XYZ file of C-alpha atoms in Angstrom:
554
model
C 12.839 59.408 -124.472
C 15.655 58.669 -126.942
C 13.669 59.847 -130.016
C 12.907 63.133 -128.308
C 16.573 63.486 -127.308
C 17.748 62.785 -130.897
C 15.226 65.281 -132.276
C 16.493 67.936 -129.860
C 20.074 67.239 -130.953
C 19.102 67.541 -134.612
C 17.387 70.869 -133.922
C 20.483 72.069 -132.088
C 22.688 70.906 -134.981
C 20.612 72.705 -137.622
C 20.432 75.793 -135.397
C 24.230 75.885 -135.214
C 24.440 75.606 -138.997
C 21.890 78.393 -139.370
C 23.812 80.643 -136.960
C 27.047 79.948 -138.854
C 25.387 80.831 -142.180
C 23.982 84.061 -140.712
C 27.419 84.965 -139.377
C 28.999 84.280 -142.759
C 26.419 86.491 -144.431
C 26.684 89.338 -141.941
C 30.467 89.452 -141.852
C 30.914 89.035 -145.579
C 34.298 87.429 -145.047
C 36.565 88.018 -147.985
C 38.985 85.623 -149.568
C 41.457 84.042 -147.227
C 44.936 85.394 -146.680
C 46.601 83.744 -149.653
C 44.044 85.318 -152.007
C 44.440 88.717 -150.341
C 48.239 88.491 -150.730
C 48.728 89.553 -147.131
C 51.876 87.522 -146.654
C 52.282 84.626 -144.285
C 52.372 84.065 -140.531
C 53.167 80.903 -138.622
C 51.375 80.571 -135.311
C 49.567 77.589 -133.832
C 46.549 78.629 -131.775
C 44.116 76.401 -129.924
C 40.640 76.398 -131.417
C 38.159 74.994 -133.869
C 39.642 74.472 -137.375
C 36.678 76.400 -138.817
C 37.528 79.483 -136.762
C 41.324 79.433 -137.097
C 41.504 80.842 -140.672
C 39.598 83.929 -139.493
C 42.094 84.423 -136.681
C 45.004 84.103 -139.113
C 43.422 86.555 -141.538
C 42.806 88.982 -138.682
C 46.460 88.753 -137.681
C 47.627 89.412 -141.250
C 45.300 92.411 -141.535
C 46.545 93.667 -138.162
C 50.131 93.635 -139.434
C 48.998 95.721 -142.426
C 47.283 98.354 -140.215
C 43.835 97.255 -141.432
C 42.503 97.538 -137.896
C 38.794 97.720 -138.721
C 38.801 94.701 -141.010
C 41.078 92.789 -138.628
C 38.573 93.381 -135.825
C 35.809 91.865 -137.970
C 37.897 88.748 -138.611
C 38.756 88.290 -134.944
C 35.096 88.728 -133.961
C 34.144 86.159 -136.583
C 36.621 83.710 -135.057
C 35.096 84.360 -131.622
C 31.580 83.630 -132.881
C 32.625 80.428 -134.595
C 34.604 79.315 -131.541
C 33.978 81.264 -128.293
C 36.880 79.341 -126.706
C 39.488 80.533 -129.229
C 41.322 82.645 -126.663
C 43.753 84.321 -129.067
C 40.847 85.821 -131.050
C 40.111 88.059 -128.051
C 43.795 88.929 -127.788
C 43.766 89.873 -131.484
C 40.728 92.096 -131.125
C 42.310 93.879 -128.152
C 45.491 94.433 -130.220
C 43.405 96.208 -132.862
C 42.704 99.013 -130.402
C 46.398 99.536 -129.666
C 47.944 101.345 -132.654
C 51.432 102.412 -131.526
C 52.766 103.788 -134.814
C 49.632 105.932 -135.140
C 49.977 107.068 -131.502
C 46.428 105.944 -130.799
C 44.796 103.665 -128.276
C 41.150 103.016 -127.425
C 41.595 101.729 -123.890
C 37.907 101.062 -123.226
C 37.393 98.974 -126.357
C 40.609 97.065 -125.767
C 39.576 96.301 -122.210
C 36.112 95.401 -123.483
C 37.578 92.794 -125.822
C 39.275 91.145 -122.852
C 36.089 91.291 -120.790
C 34.383 89.216 -123.477
C 36.875 86.476 -122.674
C 36.261 86.751 -118.944
C 35.334 89.319 -116.309
C 38.339 88.660 -114.070
C 42.002 88.524 -114.993
C 42.415 85.086 -113.415
C 39.462 83.778 -115.415
C 40.929 85.034 -118.679
C 44.355 83.542 -117.995
C 42.777 80.251 -116.977
C 41.130 79.932 -120.409
C 44.476 80.072 -122.230
C 45.333 76.561 -123.351
C 49.107 76.772 -123.918
C 52.007 78.596 -122.178
C 52.437 80.837 -125.265
C 48.758 81.823 -125.304
C 48.853 82.434 -121.549
C 51.866 84.754 -121.942
C 50.236 86.697 -124.786
C 47.116 87.217 -122.647
C 49.259 88.168 -119.636
C 51.044 90.806 -121.725
C 47.664 92.156 -122.841
C 46.620 92.369 -119.178
C 49.601 94.690 -118.658
C 48.783 96.798 -121.728
C 45.203 97.299 -120.555
C 46.033 97.239 -116.854
C 44.936 99.448 -113.985
C 47.792 101.933 -114.374
C 46.331 105.261 -115.596
C 49.544 106.634 -117.083
C 49.698 105.412 -120.702
C 53.483 105.706 -120.907
C 53.927 103.582 -117.786
C 51.608 100.904 -119.184
C 53.424 100.969 -122.518
C 56.779 100.501 -120.784
C 55.478 97.616 -118.686
C 54.038 96.034 -121.825
C 57.387 96.420 -123.585
C 59.073 94.639 -120.673
C 56.490 91.857 -120.812
C 57.092 91.390 -124.542
C 60.849 91.392 -123.961
C 60.412 88.510 -121.529
C 58.249 86.695 -124.084
C 60.861 87.183 -126.781
C 63.545 85.722 -124.501
C 61.296 82.802 -123.571
C 60.255 82.094 -127.201
C 63.185 83.405 -129.312
C 62.066 81.503 -132.423
C 58.388 82.452 -132.236
C 57.596 84.812 -135.113
C 54.736 86.708 -133.511
C 56.461 87.153 -130.152
C 59.354 88.666 -132.130
C 57.136 90.890 -134.285
C 55.126 92.313 -131.411
C 58.186 92.787 -129.202
C 59.818 94.780 -132.011
C 56.637 96.817 -132.392
C 56.592 97.581 -128.657
C 60.161 98.884 -128.960
C 59.291 101.042 -131.962
C 56.478 102.878 -130.225
C 58.999 104.491 -127.882
C 61.990 104.737 -130.196
C 60.094 106.594 -132.939
C 58.189 108.889 -130.568
C 61.293 109.794 -128.537
C 64.040 109.226 -131.124
C 65.748 106.429 -129.168
C 68.282 105.006 -131.606
C 69.286 101.992 -129.487
C 65.699 100.753 -129.297
C 65.168 101.279 -133.029
C 68.359 99.339 -133.768
C 67.230 96.499 -131.486
C 63.830 96.363 -133.196
C 65.530 96.371 -136.596
C 67.743 93.395 -135.716
C 64.746 91.391 -134.510
C 62.736 92.146 -137.654
C 65.624 91.416 -140.009
C 66.076 88.025 -138.353
C 62.334 87.425 -138.625
C 62.460 88.095 -142.366
C 65.266 85.560 -142.813
C 63.002 82.976 -141.157
C 59.821 84.101 -142.905
C 60.493 86.325 -145.970
C 56.732 86.761 -146.451
C 56.007 88.325 -143.056
C 54.427 91.639 -144.040
C 54.375 92.819 -140.441
C 58.167 92.706 -140.355
C 58.279 94.551 -143.698
C 55.848 97.199 -142.504
C 57.684 97.859 -139.256
C 61.115 97.999 -140.912
C 59.853 100.569 -143.420
C 58.762 102.721 -140.473
C 62.023 102.290 -138.553
C 64.043 103.558 -141.525
C 61.506 106.201 -142.539
C 63.837 109.156 -143.108
C 66.209 110.192 -145.918
C 69.348 109.299 -143.948
C 68.431 105.619 -143.480
C 65.708 104.843 -146.049
C 68.235 103.068 -148.287
C 68.337 100.271 -145.672
C 64.657 99.549 -146.299
C 64.670 99.712 -150.103
C 64.787 95.931 -150.650
C 62.106 95.413 -148.014
C 59.906 98.112 -149.586
C 60.395 96.573 -153.040
C 59.358 93.148 -151.698
C 56.359 94.627 -149.909
C 55.295 96.461 -153.057
C 55.713 93.304 -155.168
C 53.081 91.511 -153.077
C 50.396 93.945 -154.289
C 48.368 93.166 -151.147
C 44.638 93.813 -151.184
C 45.129 96.260 -148.349
C 44.870 100.015 -148.784
C 47.499 100.621 -146.119
C 49.673 97.722 -147.263
C 49.787 99.250 -150.748
C 50.655 102.699 -149.366
C 53.298 101.781 -146.775
C 56.253 101.086 -149.158
C 55.878 104.641 -150.477
C 57.287 105.889 -147.154
C 60.669 104.487 -148.196
C 60.377 105.651 -151.792
C 59.400 109.207 -150.831
C 62.331 109.436 -148.423
C 64.583 108.335 -151.326
C 62.945 110.602 -153.916
C 61.755 107.738 -156.144
C 58.640 109.519 -157.406
C 57.582 106.860 -159.906
C 57.222 104.284 -157.122
C 55.610 106.795 -154.770
C 53.027 107.396 -157.490
C 52.500 103.702 -158.224
C 52.041 102.796 -154.545
C 49.542 105.537 -153.880
C 47.598 105.083 -157.107
C 47.083 101.462 -156.061
C 46.332 102.428 -152.456
C 43.731 105.004 -153.487
C 42.018 102.529 -155.819
C 41.875 99.870 -153.096
C 40.611 102.399 -150.556
C 37.810 103.540 -152.849
C 36.741 99.926 -153.339
C 36.759 99.463 -149.555
C 34.698 102.624 -148.950
C 32.043 101.490 -151.436
C 31.948 97.935 -150.097
C 31.595 99.099 -146.492
C 29.224 101.929 -147.466
C 31.431 104.511 -145.780
C 31.121 108.306 -145.836
C 33.257 111.010 -147.457
C 35.237 111.348 -144.225
C 36.418 107.749 -144.610
C 38.008 108.239 -148.029
C 41.775 107.729 -147.993
C 42.825 111.351 -148.442
C 46.222 110.482 -146.975
C 47.310 108.409 -149.987
C 45.621 110.956 -152.270
C 47.764 113.715 -150.772
C 50.963 111.692 -151.227
C 49.906 110.876 -154.786
C 49.412 114.535 -155.614
C 52.879 115.362 -154.256
C 54.372 112.626 -156.457
C 52.537 114.035 -159.497
C 53.964 117.484 -158.748
C 57.517 116.136 -158.508
C 56.961 114.331 -161.826
C 55.807 117.576 -163.458
C 52.258 116.280 -163.920
C 50.632 119.516 -162.827
C 47.357 118.750 -164.585
C 46.959 115.481 -162.648
C 47.825 117.268 -159.409
C 45.152 119.883 -160.097
C 42.553 117.160 -160.682
C 43.197 115.776 -157.193
C 42.984 119.246 -155.662
C 39.688 119.965 -157.416
C 38.278 116.619 -156.265
C 39.167 117.366 -152.658
C 37.677 120.834 -152.936
C 34.449 119.276 -154.234
C 34.333 116.789 -151.354
C 34.951 119.575 -148.840
C 31.701 121.262 -149.942
C 29.740 118.293 -148.592
C 31.722 117.536 -145.450
C 32.778 119.455 -142.351
C 35.534 116.947 -141.603
C 38.673 118.592 -140.194
C 40.721 115.759 -141.672
C 39.381 116.491 -145.156
C 40.012 120.225 -144.726
C 43.600 119.473 -143.682
C 44.243 117.476 -146.839
C 42.606 120.150 -148.963
C 44.865 122.746 -147.352
C 47.982 120.673 -147.986
C 47.165 119.816 -151.609
C 46.310 123.468 -152.304
C 49.582 124.593 -150.711
C 51.773 122.071 -152.509
C 50.155 122.766 -155.859
C 50.867 126.493 -155.589
C 54.368 126.097 -154.159
C 55.494 123.588 -156.807
C 53.872 125.259 -159.838
C 54.385 128.893 -158.781
C 50.865 129.724 -159.993
C 50.216 132.190 -157.187
C 47.776 134.226 -159.301
C 45.612 131.250 -160.326
C 42.069 130.554 -159.130
C 43.456 127.934 -156.752
C 44.354 130.785 -154.390
C 40.646 131.581 -154.075
C 39.895 128.260 -152.375
C 39.012 129.217 -148.821
C 39.861 126.788 -146.031
C 38.822 127.354 -142.389
C 41.795 126.479 -140.178
C 39.884 125.652 -136.987
C 41.236 122.438 -135.489
C 44.586 122.619 -137.337
C 47.940 122.546 -135.544
C 49.959 125.779 -135.444
C 52.311 124.707 -138.248
C 49.408 123.960 -140.598
C 47.647 127.217 -139.708
C 50.821 129.141 -140.514
C 51.211 127.157 -143.730
C 47.782 128.419 -144.809
C 48.759 131.996 -143.945
C 52.034 131.503 -145.847
C 50.180 130.451 -149.006
C 47.856 133.457 -148.912
C 50.783 135.774 -148.173
C 52.728 134.423 -151.157
C 49.766 135.215 -153.401
C 49.708 138.769 -151.994
C 53.465 139.048 -152.509
C 53.052 138.057 -156.166
C 50.643 140.996 -156.510
C 53.132 143.328 -154.767
C 50.548 143.872 -152.019
C 53.116 144.365 -149.252
C 50.694 145.684 -146.600
C 48.677 142.489 -147.024
C 51.852 140.412 -146.657
C 52.624 142.237 -143.400
C 49.097 141.500 -142.174
C 49.622 137.788 -142.765
C 53.005 137.920 -141.051
C 51.362 139.460 -137.985
C 48.713 136.738 -138.022
C 51.410 134.053 -138.154
C 53.330 135.551 -135.251
C 50.174 136.038 -133.177
C 49.015 132.472 -133.808
C 52.377 131.052 -132.820
C 52.526 133.192 -129.666
C 49.074 132.024 -128.583
C 50.002 128.362 -129.058
C 53.328 128.864 -127.308
C 51.604 130.328 -124.270
C 48.835 127.717 -124.152
C 51.186 124.707 -124.437
C 48.171 122.496 -125.148
C 47.802 119.212 -127.045
C 47.374 119.485 -130.812
C 45.718 117.429 -133.537
C 47.946 115.620 -136.017
C 46.310 114.811 -139.362
C 49.549 113.735 -141.064
C 49.459 110.104 -139.919
C 48.030 107.269 -142.050
C 45.166 106.895 -139.587
C 41.704 107.747 -140.854
C 40.998 109.478 -137.543
C 42.656 112.651 -136.218
C 45.252 111.820 -133.566
C 45.676 114.087 -130.553
C 49.372 114.508 -129.791
C 50.598 115.332 -126.306
C 54.222 115.752 -127.429
C 55.883 117.567 -130.291
C 54.523 121.094 -129.794
C 58.035 122.592 -129.834
C 58.588 121.072 -133.256
C 55.258 122.452 -134.462
C 56.227 125.918 -133.221
C 59.644 125.699 -134.897
C 58.085 124.806 -138.255
C 55.538 127.596 -137.874
C 58.292 130.125 -137.182
C 60.393 128.760 -140.061
C 57.658 129.829 -142.465
C 57.520 133.303 -140.924
C 61.228 133.865 -141.587
C 60.928 132.393 -145.077
C 58.158 134.855 -145.832
C 60.201 137.745 -144.423
C 63.119 136.661 -146.626
C 60.998 136.386 -149.777
C 59.428 139.769 -149.096
C 62.910 141.289 -148.731
C 63.952 139.596 -151.986
C 60.891 141.026 -153.745
C 61.855 144.544 -152.626
C 65.506 143.988 -153.648
C 66.806 144.017 -150.059
C 69.146 141.121 -150.728
C 71.304 141.274 -147.591
C 68.179 141.402 -145.459
C 66.720 138.459 -147.364
C 69.834 136.389 -146.651
C 69.770 137.331 -142.962
C 66.139 136.258 -142.623
C 66.492 132.986 -144.494
C 69.435 131.973 -142.308
C 67.085 132.151 -139.316
C 64.631 129.870 -141.132
C 67.391 127.369 -141.963
C 68.540 127.141 -138.343
C 64.984 126.510 -137.155
C 64.106 123.883 -139.747
C 67.440 122.086 -139.331
C 66.648 121.779 -135.635
C 63.506 119.734 -136.326
C 63.263 116.005 -136.974
C 62.142 114.623 -140.322
C 58.400 114.088 -140.615
C 57.447 111.372 -143.138
C 55.540 112.534 -146.181
C 55.125 115.780 -148.095
C 56.516 118.689 -146.046
C 54.380 121.131 -144.071
C 57.021 123.768 -144.778
C 56.024 123.829 -148.441
C 59.376 125.121 -149.666
C 62.307 123.711 -147.685
C 64.319 126.565 -146.195
C 67.595 125.463 -147.820
C 65.808 125.513 -151.187
C 64.569 129.060 -150.569
C 68.078 130.047 -149.453
C 69.500 128.628 -152.675
C 67.008 130.615 -154.767
C 67.898 133.818 -152.888
C 71.610 133.182 -153.468
C 70.882 132.613 -157.176
C 69.225 136.027 -157.318
C 72.274 137.520 -155.598
C 74.630 135.922 -158.123
C 76.267 133.754 -155.446
C 76.067 130.583 -157.492
C 78.660 128.457 -155.713
C 76.957 129.082 -152.357
C 73.599 128.387 -154.010
C 74.813 124.924 -155.108
C 75.737 124.193 -151.490
C 72.248 125.155 -150.260
C 70.477 123.107 -152.918
C 72.634 120.123 -151.948
C 71.559 120.564 -148.316
C 67.932 120.791 -149.426
C 68.333 117.529 -151.360
C 69.827 115.795 -148.324
C 66.677 116.536 -146.340
C 64.295 115.996 -149.277
C 65.999 113.792 -151.911
C 64.864 114.124 -155.507
C 62.841 117.336 -155.073
C 62.435 118.727 -158.566
C 62.662 122.425 -157.652
C 65.883 121.836 -155.682
C 67.354 119.930 -158.641
C 66.248 122.717 -160.984
C 67.855 125.354 -158.767
C 71.109 123.408 -158.572
C 71.122 122.940 -162.361
C 70.716 126.686 -162.931
C 73.472 127.536 -160.451
C 75.889 125.078 -162.091
C 75.097 126.449 -165.545
C 75.764 129.976 -164.268
C 79.131 128.749 -162.974
C 79.935 127.229 -166.361
C 80.177 123.746 -164.811
C 78.306 122.088 -167.665
C 79.387 118.489 -166.993
C 78.019 118.633 -163.439
C 74.949 120.471 -164.712
C 74.257 117.666 -167.211
C 74.283 115.072 -164.417
C 71.758 117.106 -162.415
C 69.662 117.611 -165.554
C 69.508 113.819 -166.035
C 68.118 113.402 -162.529
C 65.556 116.109 -163.174
C 64.524 114.627 -166.511
C 64.126 111.254 -164.798
C 61.532 112.943 -162.587
C 59.969 114.649 -165.598
C 59.866 111.644 -167.981
C 56.163 112.153 -168.613
C 55.782 115.740 -167.432
C 53.249 118.167 -168.834
C 54.658 119.718 -171.995
C 55.171 123.220 -170.616
C 57.060 121.967 -167.527
C 60.191 121.123 -169.530
C 60.432 124.778 -170.585
C 61.462 125.571 -166.991
C 64.912 124.229 -167.862
C 65.340 127.088 -170.342
C 64.383 129.879 -167.950
């Protein structure tokens, strides 16, 4: 009867409220986008008004590379409104991470299967032409084609068609630009990068608060030759102070490429703090700590002459490594150990005693570890030991060259190791660069100056033939910097200035390159030029450890 029917409806109503409250409790949704300072997006999706804010927040997190948290928001939107089609699209996008060279095909396909088992069924559920086209593009991205590159190219074409069809739609523009970047960055295709840049610049004129556009532009111009084009964008991005660990870190890509160490430090101090809060909130493990921003922060400290701060970070990583077998953690320990020793020159300190297993590292990182240990042996005049390390470096490179296998890249922002199928030739070139550097420094130590110059020229040719890799260098001492120091020892000061200038082109603002150039200019009696270089160096060393400034007098 009617009373029974009304009672059943009331039970159903209260059950829905209870389910919603449970969902809210389980997902612990944070503040909405405006409170998280994640910028602004303008997209009208079909769905329940209660669920839409979760979709929007997921999209904003997605643009900031917060893939895990974005997935939670999209899943929340799905639970609150199972018919919000774009929430399934958003979740699938979280498993496609083009600038991290990572894709989880099964999970992406699984997100679409939640919407419908068959392609036709999924497309049928889309309520508007725009939603239908977004889902259709996702069908291409997670299609039947087994070759990832073929699928990526077909997806790029689908997004190009969307961009033409909806030229004023912000998200069609953003994701088309991102599809272009995946190929242009991986394969150094300038035309595609330029096209993506134009789209994103236009998007920012329409929506100056679109952090996705900011993020992607920073990555397009992420090298010393073009980073100046992204400075205003990076400054705007940084000014947001988003509650996103990756969003806080990303502007530092531009600042590191420009040698602005104060801003590199500020970005990564904030990123590390946010990441630690996230790890505690999500009850994550040691492996999930943001060692990437910690590594960049240590490098900034070293350039600022804050050696004590840099050592604190190294010691913290060494402590964490005792309790974790994570290859990613060991990589960051290896890099922070190497940079600390290379920048401070404390080759006889206890830091050298930190042992780091290199299993799972790429060939360039393995040779970097050998290089560090060999430099310590060279400082002790243990030349037979140096030769042993040189043989190990050559053998390791030969093995990798013959195997031609995939390698693991830990240098990306991703919290997971990324297996790279391309780029081995670059890895081998960097590995060999360090061999010739070591040969040159050994020759310098034994006063074989002509031999040292011959060896370092080989290193310079190799390193110059490689593309710029964002972040602190794997070749701890740039080869042009080493060449400059060798020329200083030979009394060839004018040539040394030239080499330090070349080093600063590839790594702007490096303190040791500035110091070397200053010394060479002083030796030449060019005091006015030397004063200008000294000003740049002192800008780096504004708050340096007290003893660091004494290096100017050496």
